[in-house]
XYZ file of C-alpha atoms in Angstrom:
276
model
C 8.949 8.534 -28.559
C 10.388 6.158 -31.156
C 13.606 4.145 -31.492
C 15.424 5.661 -34.417
C 19.119 5.723 -35.430
C 20.134 4.018 -32.227
C 18.281 6.250 -29.861
C 14.918 7.406 -28.595
C 13.391 10.415 -30.390
C 10.137 12.319 -29.735
C 7.802 12.009 -32.601
C 6.357 15.393 -31.916
C 9.619 17.098 -32.660
C 10.494 17.679 -29.037
C 13.448 16.390 -26.992
C 13.164 13.126 -25.017
C 12.817 14.113 -21.484
C 11.353 17.475 -21.988
C 7.927 18.412 -20.992
C 5.505 17.012 -23.708
C 2.387 14.766 -24.199
C 3.507 12.314 -21.482
C 3.660 15.114 -18.933
C 0.351 16.476 -20.022
C -1.274 13.047 -19.915
C -0.002 12.497 -16.466
C -1.327 15.903 -15.423
C -4.896 15.058 -16.680
C -5.023 11.637 -15.219
C -7.611 11.629 -12.270
C -5.960 10.167 -9.161
C -9.089 10.846 -6.973
C -10.214 7.395 -7.613
C -8.571 4.017 -6.482
C -7.684 1.118 -8.654
C -7.877 -1.137 -5.506
C -10.928 -3.182 -5.002
C -11.988 -3.697 -1.385
C -13.464 -7.045 -2.311
C -10.240 -8.379 -3.307
C -9.097 -8.576 0.500
C -10.132 -10.632 3.540
C -10.366 -14.363 3.989
C -10.274 -16.296 0.801
C -10.625 -20.046 -0.218
C -7.198 -21.109 -1.232
C -8.455 -22.941 -4.386
C -10.782 -20.051 -5.286
C -7.815 -17.560 -4.908
C -5.651 -19.482 -7.161
C -8.172 -19.957 -9.730
C -9.041 -16.211 -9.654
C -5.787 -15.114 -10.931
C -5.252 -14.170 -14.595
C -3.376 -17.118 -16.619
C -2.508 -16.906 -20.240
C -4.070 -18.998 -22.949
C -1.994 -22.036 -21.715
C -3.183 -21.610 -18.222
C 0.087 -20.205 -16.980
C 1.458 -17.149 -15.252
C 4.922 -15.901 -14.251
C 6.034 -16.709 -10.736
C 9.082 -14.991 -9.434
C 11.015 -15.966 -6.307
C 12.313 -13.295 -4.064
C 14.451 -13.578 -0.833
C 12.494 -12.357 2.125
C 15.699 -11.041 3.914
C 17.960 -9.804 1.227
C 15.468 -8.806 -1.496
C 17.499 -10.840 -4.021
C 15.472 -11.974 -7.099
C 16.148 -15.754 -7.009
C 14.493 -17.196 -10.126
C 11.672 -17.046 -12.518
C 9.429 -19.871 -13.625
C 5.769 -20.544 -14.646
C 2.870 -21.693 -12.389
C -0.764 -22.751 -13.049
C -3.510 -22.679 -10.684
C -2.567 -26.033 -9.253
C 0.950 -24.897 -8.652
C -0.153 -21.696 -6.923
C -2.489 -23.736 -4.734
C 0.138 -26.098 -3.853
C 2.458 -23.243 -2.794
C -0.106 -21.756 -0.621
C -1.032 -24.996 1.223
C 2.576 -26.606 1.519
C 4.607 -23.316 1.832
C 7.118 -24.635 -0.585
C 7.731 -22.919 -3.928
C 5.904 -24.999 -6.607
C 5.852 -24.357 -10.199
C 4.745 -25.883 -13.528
C 7.183 -27.582 -15.710
C 6.506 -27.023 -19.362
C 9.144 -29.625 -20.553
C 7.729 -32.283 -18.242
C 4.053 -31.061 -18.352
C 3.775 -31.547 -14.531
C 3.938 -29.704 -11.318
C 7.445 -29.034 -9.962
C 8.241 -28.429 -6.400
C 11.604 -26.483 -6.447
C 14.147 -28.561 -4.580
C 12.278 -32.002 -4.752
C 15.528 -33.439 -6.324
C 18.174 -31.025 -5.393
C 16.961 -30.225 -1.715
C 17.192 -26.621 -2.525
C 13.758 -25.789 -1.504
C 12.006 -22.229 -1.474
C 10.252 -21.894 1.801
C 7.521 -19.355 0.914
C 6.497 -16.920 3.519
C 4.041 -14.912 1.384
C 2.716 -14.614 -2.144
C 1.961 -11.243 -3.931
C 0.373 -10.784 -7.231
C 0.823 -7.710 -9.453
C -1.971 -5.104 -10.333
C -3.027 -7.237 -13.365
C -3.234 -10.314 -11.240
C -1.150 -12.175 -13.976
C 2.122 -12.617 -12.324
C 3.274 -13.487 -8.894
C 6.085 -13.015 -6.391
C 7.014 -15.852 -3.930
C 8.570 -13.992 -1.003
C 10.729 -16.822 0.547
C 13.574 -18.089 2.335
C 15.907 -20.169 -0.053
C 17.512 -23.365 1.307
C 20.625 -23.529 -0.886
C 21.181 -21.919 -4.320
C 18.301 -21.166 -6.388
C 19.865 -21.551 -9.722
C 20.492 -24.903 -11.350
C 24.078 -23.655 -12.158
C 24.834 -23.569 -8.456
C 24.748 -19.765 -8.313
C 22.578 -18.066 -5.443
C 20.375 -16.535 -8.047
C 19.645 -16.981 -11.817
C 20.738 -13.363 -12.433
C 24.434 -13.275 -12.431
C 25.222 -11.414 -15.765
C 24.832 -7.511 -15.951
C 26.002 -4.590 -17.787
C 28.503 -2.115 -16.325
C 27.448 1.432 -15.276
C 27.266 4.321 -17.667
C 24.762 2.923 -20.193
C 23.541 5.301 -22.805
C 25.143 7.224 -25.584
C 27.654 4.510 -26.484
C 27.793 1.846 -29.039
C 29.169 -0.849 -26.760
C 28.589 -2.071 -23.255
C 30.569 -3.828 -20.705
C 29.089 -7.164 -19.658
C 30.108 -8.159 -16.141
C 29.774 -11.346 -13.952
C 27.606 -9.688 -11.220
C 24.386 -10.158 -9.444
C 21.934 -7.365 -8.794
C 22.715 -5.913 -5.390
C 20.875 -3.576 -2.983
C 22.891 -0.699 -1.399
C 23.433 -2.431 1.670
C 24.605 -5.579 -0.061
C 27.021 -3.449 -2.137
C 28.349 -1.798 1.058
C 28.836 -5.257 2.758
C 30.631 -6.679 -0.343
C 33.013 -3.727 -0.340
C 33.760 -4.140 3.265
C 34.398 -7.883 2.671
C 36.663 -6.882 -0.178
C 38.799 -4.560 1.940
C 39.208 -7.200 4.513
C 40.491 -9.542 1.657
C 42.764 -7.072 0.089
C 44.354 -6.263 3.513
C 45.137 -9.884 4.535
C 48.679 -8.751 5.409
C 47.358 -6.297 7.957
C 48.727 -3.226 6.206
C 45.767 -1.113 6.725
C 45.769 0.423 3.153
C 42.137 1.566 3.647
C 40.093 3.028 6.464
C 37.884 -0.181 6.508
C 41.018 -2.246 6.782
C 42.299 -0.009 9.560
C 39.244 -0.469 11.436
C 39.199 -4.270 10.973
C 42.843 -4.404 12.394
C 42.098 -2.234 15.442
C 39.315 -3.440 17.720
C 39.541 -0.517 20.251
C 39.457 2.035 17.220
C 36.566 0.290 15.705
C 34.362 -0.089 18.793
C 35.334 3.699 19.749
C 33.972 4.766 16.158
C 30.786 2.854 16.644
C 30.054 4.599 19.996
C 31.054 8.072 18.490
C 28.706 7.665 15.468
C 25.855 6.627 17.867
C 26.315 9.502 19.949
C 26.317 11.864 16.966
C 23.085 10.283 15.515
C 21.446 10.884 18.993
C 22.640 14.479 18.736
C 20.880 15.086 15.513
C 17.590 14.593 17.431
C 18.608 16.371 20.623
C 19.882 19.303 18.727
C 17.251 19.308 16.042
C 19.795 19.351 13.249
C 17.248 18.030 10.591
C 16.611 15.167 8.425
C 19.710 15.478 6.039
C 22.113 15.548 9.101
C 20.262 12.602 10.603
C 20.553 10.621 7.420
C 24.222 11.324 7.107
C 24.909 10.166 10.766
C 22.766 7.070 10.402
C 24.826 6.156 7.232
C 28.097 6.695 9.230
C 26.702 4.482 12.151
C 25.464 1.838 9.599
C 28.827 1.657 7.869
C 30.955 1.306 11.106
C 28.537 -1.193 12.558
C 28.833 -3.328 9.396
C 32.526 -3.275 9.762
C 32.141 -4.406 13.244
C 29.697 -7.235 12.101
C 32.368 -8.327 9.462
C 35.149 -8.276 12.238
C 32.886 -10.951 13.926
C 32.062 -12.731 10.674
C 28.396 -11.926 10.887
C 26.651 -11.372 7.692
C 23.827 -8.825 7.202
C 21.410 -11.532 6.284
C 21.727 -13.096 9.749
C 20.734 -9.633 11.171
C 17.797 -9.589 8.815
C 16.630 -12.981 9.895
C 16.692 -11.876 13.556
C 14.699 -8.833 12.838
C 12.091 -10.887 10.827
C 11.625 -13.300 13.742
C 10.851 -10.284 15.958
C 7.968 -9.097 13.679
C 4.711 -9.464 15.521
C 6.476 -9.725 18.898
C 6.121 -6.961 21.469
C 9.511 -5.240 22.066
C 8.749 -5.140 25.778
C 8.216 -8.906 25.911
C 11.111 -9.679 23.670
C 13.399 -7.739 26.063
C 11.975 -9.510 29.083
C 12.531 -12.806 27.495
C 16.321 -11.852 26.618
C 16.702 -10.848 30.436
C 15.835 -14.356 31.570
C 18.434 -16.154 29.435
């Protein structure tokens, strides 16, 4: 394909998106082999691991910070081998400042540290993800992330786009924001939407959560299939999130609890709760 006249066109005369050279190339690619090298895994010396990554001619690679609980992409900066090693040893997101020509631990002046849980490198080993828990906003502007300008939906085929002040959101985050917006819109208690009505009636809300949980169980008991199960789970999730909003509990708090339970036996966790 090539970009001509404000759109992508096929250079072989075909239509973009139709079956063509790309499709054939994909079909002839041999997937019987693996690009993963077993020797890449296992116990590694931290310094050697950091040095073994691929850096550009200035000794840098891109390091992207991602929130471990929300999935938010927080910020992007550069790191050299020393910064990567410092991150792995201290658990704090460390980068290389090109303007200051020195290492830079995010939060060393603002207190907005990035507590790094894990580090991931891409397939070419020339960029990293710092999977972390941010302490405070990640952006120097005070915004939670450095990405807060986007384009509206419906891109493609038009000469103009709408630029909006929004952060990239996952489906759950979008749902949570919608529920929060319905709460704000209905401060007078009029109940203009189903969400607002639920928020204004505790008995109704609790009855709906119980009802949806029962219907989800029926999808298994009655073998109603995956599509029905997904639909009922969506209903239960929505009503449960409304119940959380009623109690001023954010989904990130739920994610934090779930993460803390990773690696813990469910039986042991329940036994510990019963002693409280």
